[in-house]
Amino acid sequence: MPKDDLKTAYRLVGTRPNRPDGLDKVTGRARYGADISAPGMLHAAVVRSPHAHARIVRIDASKALALDGVKAVITRADFPTGLTGDDWNLQENTLAGDVALYDGHAVAAVAATSKLLAQDAARLVEVEYEVLPHVIDVDAAMQPDAPIIRAGTADHSVPEGMHPNVVKYIEFGHGDMDAGFAAADLVRAQSYKTEATHQGYIEPHACLGQMGEDGKGEMWVCTQGQWYIRRMCSAVLGTEASQLRVTPSEIGGGFGGKTTIFMEPLALALSRKAGGRPVKLVMSRAEVLRATGPTASASMDVKMGMKADGTITAASVNFRMQGGAFIGSSPVGEALSCALACYTVPAVFHQGYEVLANRPKAAAYRAPGSPMAAFAVESLLDEMCVELGLDALVVRLKNAAREGAKASYGPTYNRIGLVESLEAAMAHANLKVPLGPNQGRGSAAGFWFNHGGETSVSLAIGEDGTVTVSVGTPDVGGSRASLGMMTAETLGIAYESVRVNIVETGALGVNEPTHGSRATFASGLAAVEAAKQAIAQMCARAAAEWGIDAEAVEWLDGAAVPAGPNAGKFPPMSIAEIGAKMGSTGGPISGHHEVTAGGVGASFGAHVVDVEVDPETGRTTVLRYLVVQDAGRAIHPAYVEGQYQGGAVQGIGWALNEEYVYGADGRLQNTVFLDYRIPVASDLPMIDTVIVEVPNPGHPYGVRGVGETGITPPLPALANAIAAATGARLRSLPMSPPKVLAAIKAKAHG
Amino acid sequence: MVEINLWSGLRRFAGDQVVISVKGDTVREILDALVTAHPALTPVIKAGVSVSVNGQIVTNMSAAIDPLDEVYLIQRIKGG
């Protein structure tokens, strides 16, 4: 349902061709991080802290080094000193210095001639610890008697008198809060909590690193951003970025968790110490869960004022989030900015605290911060609608942010599609399905900013007229197909005539990772511009051959043609003809575009879910689930639908099952997928999707990012549905069967 | 003069002002003018802020600014 003035009829855009990576993936030919090997390769294993917080008194690797086949052991003493800021945080998280800050924190690493030998040697590394008091819960970490994790970490923003674990404070807002709440017919305030969840990518972190004593090295790695790997590894190791070449492998999921480093510098440091032999390092699932970035856990207060007709008059939020033991890791700023972004409210106030805790260093996870914020705000909105006898979707539409409105975080919105998404959700057939006993329907809206970022793309015309596009954004969700389609559309050639390659750091200018839903948007924008450059060159080649001005030639359906009757009569010169003779007409033809992409279009969506709750067990069954989201323009609708479905499924897992379970000793207790319960296919119905298209005027084909908003509404939508089914309101995630059952019983007992 | 809207966490470093008018023709010039007028903002600006101009995040410090542009300093955003 495109709603725009841009061209709506395309030859390829909006169609569903075969995915370019499909055959490789179903036949096992696709090479993931652990599939890369090299002659003379060593294998690495990591020694990890069994304590949540402990001083490292002594490390003795002599027994490990005595094993035949062990080639190197590294500790923090093998790394440069004097790093500051984020670089220090990265180094400290890669390998602990004086103190282990969480269960699973790396303290040493071993390289040996086999994986088993490396694991045996790691067990022989003796580490003496002095166990320190620890704190896991975000609210507990702010209490006056909480153990101090790293004194002096707090930045300028923290008011005096707060606990040293509070390291960042944010506040913003606008409007008269007192007047806003005074104008309301109903004012309610509630508190909500969400537990940390992991991105749950199927492929664990894996890399192969090689580095000589001269600091020159190579890395093959599973990552969302090869330039980030290069920059971060070089900073941690004290080497020059240009001397490290990083090649991304195929990627088995990232969702934000592979936008940073966790263990990659260890492979390089081990290689350097082992005489430059390549070192492979592959994490186990337990290592992934213990020592790579989950999202933050959150404790949140929300207060809202609403008139009897559903008009929201004022809202305030107070969020506390921990992102592990490192400042800057929690998404509290993003959470605050997303909290009320769906609505136009005359008076809003946001407060947020980032808090240190003895947990792994959090990483980005799909719309970082927005799902937690939505859980709190959209749950309270639903509660108030129930109390006032209003339809929550109607209330959302009544207050919905629109083009020209001031966003809750400040600026004025450009063209956005929340209203269209809500209207499409309200019109969907799922809402007309009657519900039975113990069944309930819930809804919620969601938002994500989207991002442009540093982008460099190169395009080359082949001798046969086919086209190679080199991009720097790893394909996590179908970007190769969408980039190939936009390139082919622009050039007027077949989709199958374009190959899109994800290239290494030596092949292009700096690219940011695939994050912020930017790959199809930003690399697509750059690919289109690169194609236009190549078109201009091909028109010039044809003009030279025809003996007319280049301005008298235009590009049509994959060929250069005279621009009009006055340009002369020449048959179209196809891209294949131009490519075949480009060596004798001026040399290779290519196009490049480098940009920090602007023109980003914000993303909004609305979800509706029906559940049935077993009153005997508290188990929630998702009966049907609807995702409606504005894509701007869906280049390859099947991939867009996949993003919507994937986001919803991860949100359902976050809402119903997933959580980090810590023991009293601060050790993570559920370190495998049997115990850390992500949804599987048999848990879910087919997720229904509706693609709304309100094209983004900042992109040549109207693209908005689609990767992140989909995870935002499921948390509150499920809470609202469970409340509708049972009458019991859950304000703490996950809504696992025991918690739902307890809430039902508490409700029954008044 | 260009009006820069501060999020309220910044205001205590700028004499509790909500909007500050500065001279400048580019993003760099208005940020320089802002920290010159209010040096206490320097660590915040150095730590990284996002500059929104007419609803778009602008990262090119040489981008031109018109006196009628809507300029907000907002939290730096990272994505997944």
Short mmCIF file of C-alpha atoms in Angstrom, two decimals, chain A residues 197-201 205 224 228 254-260 262 292-296 323 328-331 334 361-369 371-372 448 513-516 650 654 708 711, chain B residues 77-80:
data_model
loop_
_atom_site.label_atom_id
_atom_site.label_comp_id
_atom_site.label_asym_id
_atom_site.label_seq_id
_atom_site.Cartn_x
_atom_site.Cartn_y
_atom_site.Cartn_z
CA THR A 197 18.27 -11.47 27.37
CA HIS A 198 20.79 -12.64 24.82
CA GLN A 199 20.60 -12.05 21.08
CA GLY A 200 20.62 -15.83 20.74
CA TYR A 201 22.33 -15.97 17.35
CA HIS A 205 31.58 -16.09 17.89
CA GLN A 224 28.51 -7.45 11.66
CA TYR A 228 34.94 -2.11 13.80
CA GLY A 254 24.12 -11.04 15.03
CA PHE A 255 21.19 -8.83 16.04
CA GLY A 256 23.65 -6.23 17.37
CA GLY A 257 25.73 -8.66 19.39
CA LYS A 258 28.42 -8.88 16.72
CA THR A 259 29.03 -5.14 16.36
CA THR A 260 31.88 -5.23 18.85
CA PHE A 262 34.80 -9.98 22.74
CA THR A 292 29.31 -11.91 25.30
CA GLY A 293 26.92 -9.07 25.33
CA PRO A 294 23.36 -9.63 26.28
CA THR A 295 21.10 -6.64 26.46
CA ALA A 296 20.64 -4.72 29.69
CA GLY A 323 24.85 -3.08 31.09
CA GLY A 328 28.43 3.19 28.18
CA SER A 329 27.21 -0.34 27.63
CA SER A 330 23.58 0.03 28.65
CA PRO A 331 21.08 1.51 26.19
CA GLU A 334 18.04 5.05 23.66
CA LYS A 361 29.44 -6.27 29.05
CA ALA A 362 26.15 -5.59 27.31
CA ALA A 363 26.05 -5.21 23.55
CA ALA A 364 23.46 -3.80 21.21
CA TYR A 365 20.40 -5.97 20.71
CA ARG A 366 17.84 -5.11 18.02
CA ALA A 367 16.44 -1.60 18.77
CA PRO A 368 18.58 -1.30 21.91
CA GLY A 369 16.51 -0.10 24.85
CA PRO A 371 11.67 -3.06 23.89
CA MET A 372 12.12 -2.44 27.61
CA TRP A 448 13.10 2.74 16.28
CA PRO A 513 28.77 -2.28 10.69
CA THR A 514 25.41 -3.60 9.68
CA HIS A 515 23.64 -2.01 12.61
CA GLY A 516 20.85 0.45 13.21
CA GLN A 650 12.67 -12.71 19.57
CA TRP A 654 11.94 -12.13 25.74
CA GLU A 708 14.66 -3.52 14.63
CA ILE A 711 11.19 -6.69 18.52
CA ILE B 77 22.07 6.61 19.40
CA LYS B 78 23.50 3.18 18.62
CA GLY B 79 21.61 0.45 16.86
CA GLY B 80 21.54 -3.32 16.72
#
